[in-house]
Coordinates of C-alpha atoms in Angstrom, one line a residue:
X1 CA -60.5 -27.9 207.7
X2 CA -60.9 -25.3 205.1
X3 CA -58.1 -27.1 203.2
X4 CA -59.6 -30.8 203.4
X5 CA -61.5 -31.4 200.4
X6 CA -62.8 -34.3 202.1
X7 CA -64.6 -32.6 204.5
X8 CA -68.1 -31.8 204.2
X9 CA -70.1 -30.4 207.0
X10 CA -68.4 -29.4 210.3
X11 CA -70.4 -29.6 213.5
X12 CA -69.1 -27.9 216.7
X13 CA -70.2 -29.3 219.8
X14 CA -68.9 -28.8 223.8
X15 CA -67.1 -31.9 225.6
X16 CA -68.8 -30.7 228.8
X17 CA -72.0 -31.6 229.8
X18 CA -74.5 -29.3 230.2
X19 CA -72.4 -26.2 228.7
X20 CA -71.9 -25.6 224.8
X21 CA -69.6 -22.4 225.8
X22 CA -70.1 -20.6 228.9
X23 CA -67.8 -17.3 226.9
X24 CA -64.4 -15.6 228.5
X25 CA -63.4 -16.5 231.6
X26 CA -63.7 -12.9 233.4
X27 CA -61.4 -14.2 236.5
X28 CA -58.5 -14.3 233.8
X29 CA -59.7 -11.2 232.0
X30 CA -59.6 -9.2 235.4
X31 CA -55.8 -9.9 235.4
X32 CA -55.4 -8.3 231.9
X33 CA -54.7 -4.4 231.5
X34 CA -56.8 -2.8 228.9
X35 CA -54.7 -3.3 226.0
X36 CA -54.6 -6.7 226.2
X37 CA -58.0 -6.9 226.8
X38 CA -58.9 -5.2 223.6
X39 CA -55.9 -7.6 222.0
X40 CA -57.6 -10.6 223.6
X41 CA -60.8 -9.5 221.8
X42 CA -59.9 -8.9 218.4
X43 CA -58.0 -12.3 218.2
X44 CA -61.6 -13.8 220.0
X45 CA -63.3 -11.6 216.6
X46 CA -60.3 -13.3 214.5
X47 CA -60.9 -16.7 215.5
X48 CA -65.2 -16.8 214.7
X49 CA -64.6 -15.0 211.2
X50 CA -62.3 -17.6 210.2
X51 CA -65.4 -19.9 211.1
X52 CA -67.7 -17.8 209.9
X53 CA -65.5 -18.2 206.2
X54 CA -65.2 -21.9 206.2
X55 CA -66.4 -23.1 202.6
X56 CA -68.6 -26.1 204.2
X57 CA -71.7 -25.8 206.3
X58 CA -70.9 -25.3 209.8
X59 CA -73.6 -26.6 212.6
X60 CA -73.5 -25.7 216.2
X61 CA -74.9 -27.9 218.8
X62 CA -76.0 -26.5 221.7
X63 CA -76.7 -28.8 224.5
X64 CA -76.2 -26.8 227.5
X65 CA -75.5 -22.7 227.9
X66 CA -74.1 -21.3 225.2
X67 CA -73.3 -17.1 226.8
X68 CA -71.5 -14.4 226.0
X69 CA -68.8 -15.4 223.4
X70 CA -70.0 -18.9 223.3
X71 CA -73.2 -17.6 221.7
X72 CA -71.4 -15.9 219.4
X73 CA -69.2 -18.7 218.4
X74 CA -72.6 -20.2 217.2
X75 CA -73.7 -17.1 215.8
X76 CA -70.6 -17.9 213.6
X77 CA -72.2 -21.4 212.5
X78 CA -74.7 -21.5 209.7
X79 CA -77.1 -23.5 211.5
X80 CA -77.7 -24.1 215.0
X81 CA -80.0 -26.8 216.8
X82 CA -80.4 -26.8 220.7
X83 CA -81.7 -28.9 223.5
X84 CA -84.9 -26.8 224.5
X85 CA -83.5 -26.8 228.3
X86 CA -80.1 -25.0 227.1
X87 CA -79.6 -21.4 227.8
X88 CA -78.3 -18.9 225.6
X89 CA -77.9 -14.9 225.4
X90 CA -75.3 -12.0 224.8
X91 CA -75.3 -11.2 228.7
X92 CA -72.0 -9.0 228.3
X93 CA -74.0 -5.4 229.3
X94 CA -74.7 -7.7 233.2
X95 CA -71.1 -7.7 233.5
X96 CA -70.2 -4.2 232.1
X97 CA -69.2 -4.9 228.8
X98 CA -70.6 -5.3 224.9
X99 CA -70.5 -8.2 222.8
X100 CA -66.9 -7.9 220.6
X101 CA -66.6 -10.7 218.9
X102 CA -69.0 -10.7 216.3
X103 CA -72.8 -10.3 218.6
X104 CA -73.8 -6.9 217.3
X105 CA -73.6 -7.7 213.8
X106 CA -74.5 -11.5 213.3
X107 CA -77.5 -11.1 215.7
X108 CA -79.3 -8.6 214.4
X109 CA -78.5 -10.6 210.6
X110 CA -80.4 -13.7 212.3
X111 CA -83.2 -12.1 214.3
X112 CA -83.7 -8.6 213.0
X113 CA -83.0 -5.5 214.2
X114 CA -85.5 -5.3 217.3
X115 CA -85.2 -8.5 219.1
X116 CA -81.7 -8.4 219.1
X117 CA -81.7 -4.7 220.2
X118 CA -83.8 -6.2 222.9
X119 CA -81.7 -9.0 223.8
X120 CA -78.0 -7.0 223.8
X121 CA -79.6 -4.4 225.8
X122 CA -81.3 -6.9 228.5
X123 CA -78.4 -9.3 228.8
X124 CA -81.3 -11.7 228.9
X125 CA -81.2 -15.9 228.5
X126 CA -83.5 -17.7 226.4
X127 CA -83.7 -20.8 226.6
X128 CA -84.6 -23.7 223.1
X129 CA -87.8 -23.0 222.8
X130 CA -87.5 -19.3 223.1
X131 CA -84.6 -19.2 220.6
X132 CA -86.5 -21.1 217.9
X133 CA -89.3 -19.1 217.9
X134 CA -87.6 -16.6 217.2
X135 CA -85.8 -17.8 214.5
X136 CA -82.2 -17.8 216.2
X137 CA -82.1 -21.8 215.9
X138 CA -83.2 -23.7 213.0
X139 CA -84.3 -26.7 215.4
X140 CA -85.2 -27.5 219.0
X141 CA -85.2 -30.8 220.5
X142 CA -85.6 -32.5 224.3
X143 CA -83.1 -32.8 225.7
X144 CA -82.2 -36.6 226.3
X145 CA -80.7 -38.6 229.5
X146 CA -76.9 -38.4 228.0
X147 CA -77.3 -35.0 227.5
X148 CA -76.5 -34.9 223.7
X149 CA -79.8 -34.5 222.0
X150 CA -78.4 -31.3 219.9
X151 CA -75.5 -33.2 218.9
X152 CA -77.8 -35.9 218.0
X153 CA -80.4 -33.4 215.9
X154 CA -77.2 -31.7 214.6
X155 CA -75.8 -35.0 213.1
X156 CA -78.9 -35.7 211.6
X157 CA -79.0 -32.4 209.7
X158 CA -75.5 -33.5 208.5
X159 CA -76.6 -36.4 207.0
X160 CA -78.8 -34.6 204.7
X161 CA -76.7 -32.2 204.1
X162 CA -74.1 -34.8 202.9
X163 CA -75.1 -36.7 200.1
X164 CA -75.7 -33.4 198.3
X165 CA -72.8 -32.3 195.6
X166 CA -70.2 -30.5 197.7
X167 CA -68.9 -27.7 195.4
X168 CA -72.6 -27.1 194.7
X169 CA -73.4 -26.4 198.4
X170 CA -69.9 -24.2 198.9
X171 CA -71.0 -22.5 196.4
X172 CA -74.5 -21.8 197.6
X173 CA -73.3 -21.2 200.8
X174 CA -70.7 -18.2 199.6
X175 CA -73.1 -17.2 197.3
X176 CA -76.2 -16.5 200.6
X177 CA -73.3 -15.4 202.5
X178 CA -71.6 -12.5 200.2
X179 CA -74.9 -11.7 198.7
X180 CA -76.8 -10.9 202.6
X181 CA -73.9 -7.9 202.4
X182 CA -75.1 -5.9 199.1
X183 CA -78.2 -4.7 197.4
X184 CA -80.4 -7.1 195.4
X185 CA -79.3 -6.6 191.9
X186 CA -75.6 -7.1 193.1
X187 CA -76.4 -9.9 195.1
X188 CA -77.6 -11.4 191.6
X189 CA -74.3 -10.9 190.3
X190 CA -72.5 -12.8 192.6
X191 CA -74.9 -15.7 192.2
X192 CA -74.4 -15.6 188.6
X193 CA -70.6 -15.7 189.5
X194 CA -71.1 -18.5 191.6
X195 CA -73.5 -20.5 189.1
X196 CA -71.0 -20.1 186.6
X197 CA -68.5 -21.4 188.5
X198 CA -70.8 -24.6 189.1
X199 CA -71.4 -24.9 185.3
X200 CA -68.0 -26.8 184.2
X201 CA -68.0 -29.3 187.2
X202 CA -68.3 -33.0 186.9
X203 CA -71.0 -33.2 190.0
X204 CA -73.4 -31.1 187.5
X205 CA -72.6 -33.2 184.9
X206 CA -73.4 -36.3 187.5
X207 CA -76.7 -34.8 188.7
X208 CA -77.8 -34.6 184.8
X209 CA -77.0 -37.9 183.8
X210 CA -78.2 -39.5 187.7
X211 CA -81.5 -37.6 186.6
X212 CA -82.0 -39.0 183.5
X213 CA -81.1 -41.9 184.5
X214 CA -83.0 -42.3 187.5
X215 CA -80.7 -43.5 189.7
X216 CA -79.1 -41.6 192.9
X217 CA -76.3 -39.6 192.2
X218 CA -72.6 -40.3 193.1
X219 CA -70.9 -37.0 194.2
X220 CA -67.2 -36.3 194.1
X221 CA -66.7 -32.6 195.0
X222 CA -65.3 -32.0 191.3

């Protein structure tokens, strides 16, 4: 995916009803000795920075509970929409454990310091409605009789996000992403860096001339 230029937005969604990721299996994990627990965890940490570092807007659609390591997996995703019914939380300090793959830092980065102090140290589920009001999903819809009404919500959001000029959006994406990391006056570097690399591309010359010529733009990714 990070390779295909024809890709544009990637949305994650769960082939089981009712559950977007219920996290690790702890049956398996109480077969594993302590090092290859800790192995098992930094390749789990691995695996959601790599989708954390894809170039394209990422979506995650949760339809159903989304705990443990399947919240962070969406904590990984730019934007998430879910069903208001679904259930999500960090719930590892129930079972003993911490969040390691990412839910101590990307947390706190969406919700602020406080509620996700609160939520890590609780365990506790929320459910849609709960998450969006606190700002840890971008939408929340009913849920609908096939079950898929995030998947449905999260397409839509991909259609908008489509149309616009790809390298554009990459850009905006890595430049939001590196500059959340410094202070303000270096974050303005990096977009600067990231404007300039926009300046020379053939969508910005498209988006002029579209513009001037009042007509809808035709995007290539160039």
């Amino acid at each position: 995916l990070r390779f295909d230029e024809q890709v544009r937005v990637v949305v994650f969604k769960s082939q089981v009803k009712g559950v977007f990721c219920a996290g690790a299996d702890l049956k398996e994990r109480a077969q594993m000795d302590d090092a290859e627990v800790g192995h098992f965890v930094k390749r789990l940490r691995n695996l959601m920075d790599e989708i954390a570092a894809l170039p394209v807007p990422t979506i995650a659609a949760i339809d159903g509970y989304a705990l443990g390591g399947g919240l962070e997996l969406a904590l990984a995703c730019d934007l998430r929409v879910a069903a208001s019914s679904a259930k999500m939380g960090l719930i590892e300090t129930t079972r003993g454990l911490l969040p390691g793959a990412g839910g101590t830092q990307r947390l706190p980065r969406v919700v602020g310091i406080g509620l996700a102090k609160e939520l890590i140290f609780t365990g506790r589920q929320i459910d849609g409605e709960e998450a969006l009001s606190m700002g840890l999903v971008n939408h929340t819809v009913p849920q609908n009789s096939e079950g898929d009404a995030a998947y449905q919500r999260a397409l839509a959001l991909a259609r908008e996000i489509l149309p616009q000029a790809p390298f554009a959006v990459k850009m905006g994406k890595l430049a939001i992403n590196r500059g959340m990391e410094v202070d303000i006056a270096s974050g303005m570097a990096i977009e600067g860096m990231c404007y300039a690399q926009n300046i020379p591309t053939k969508d910005r010359q498209e988006g002029m001339a579209a513009f001037r010529e009042k007509r809808p733009p035709r995007f290539i990714g160039k």
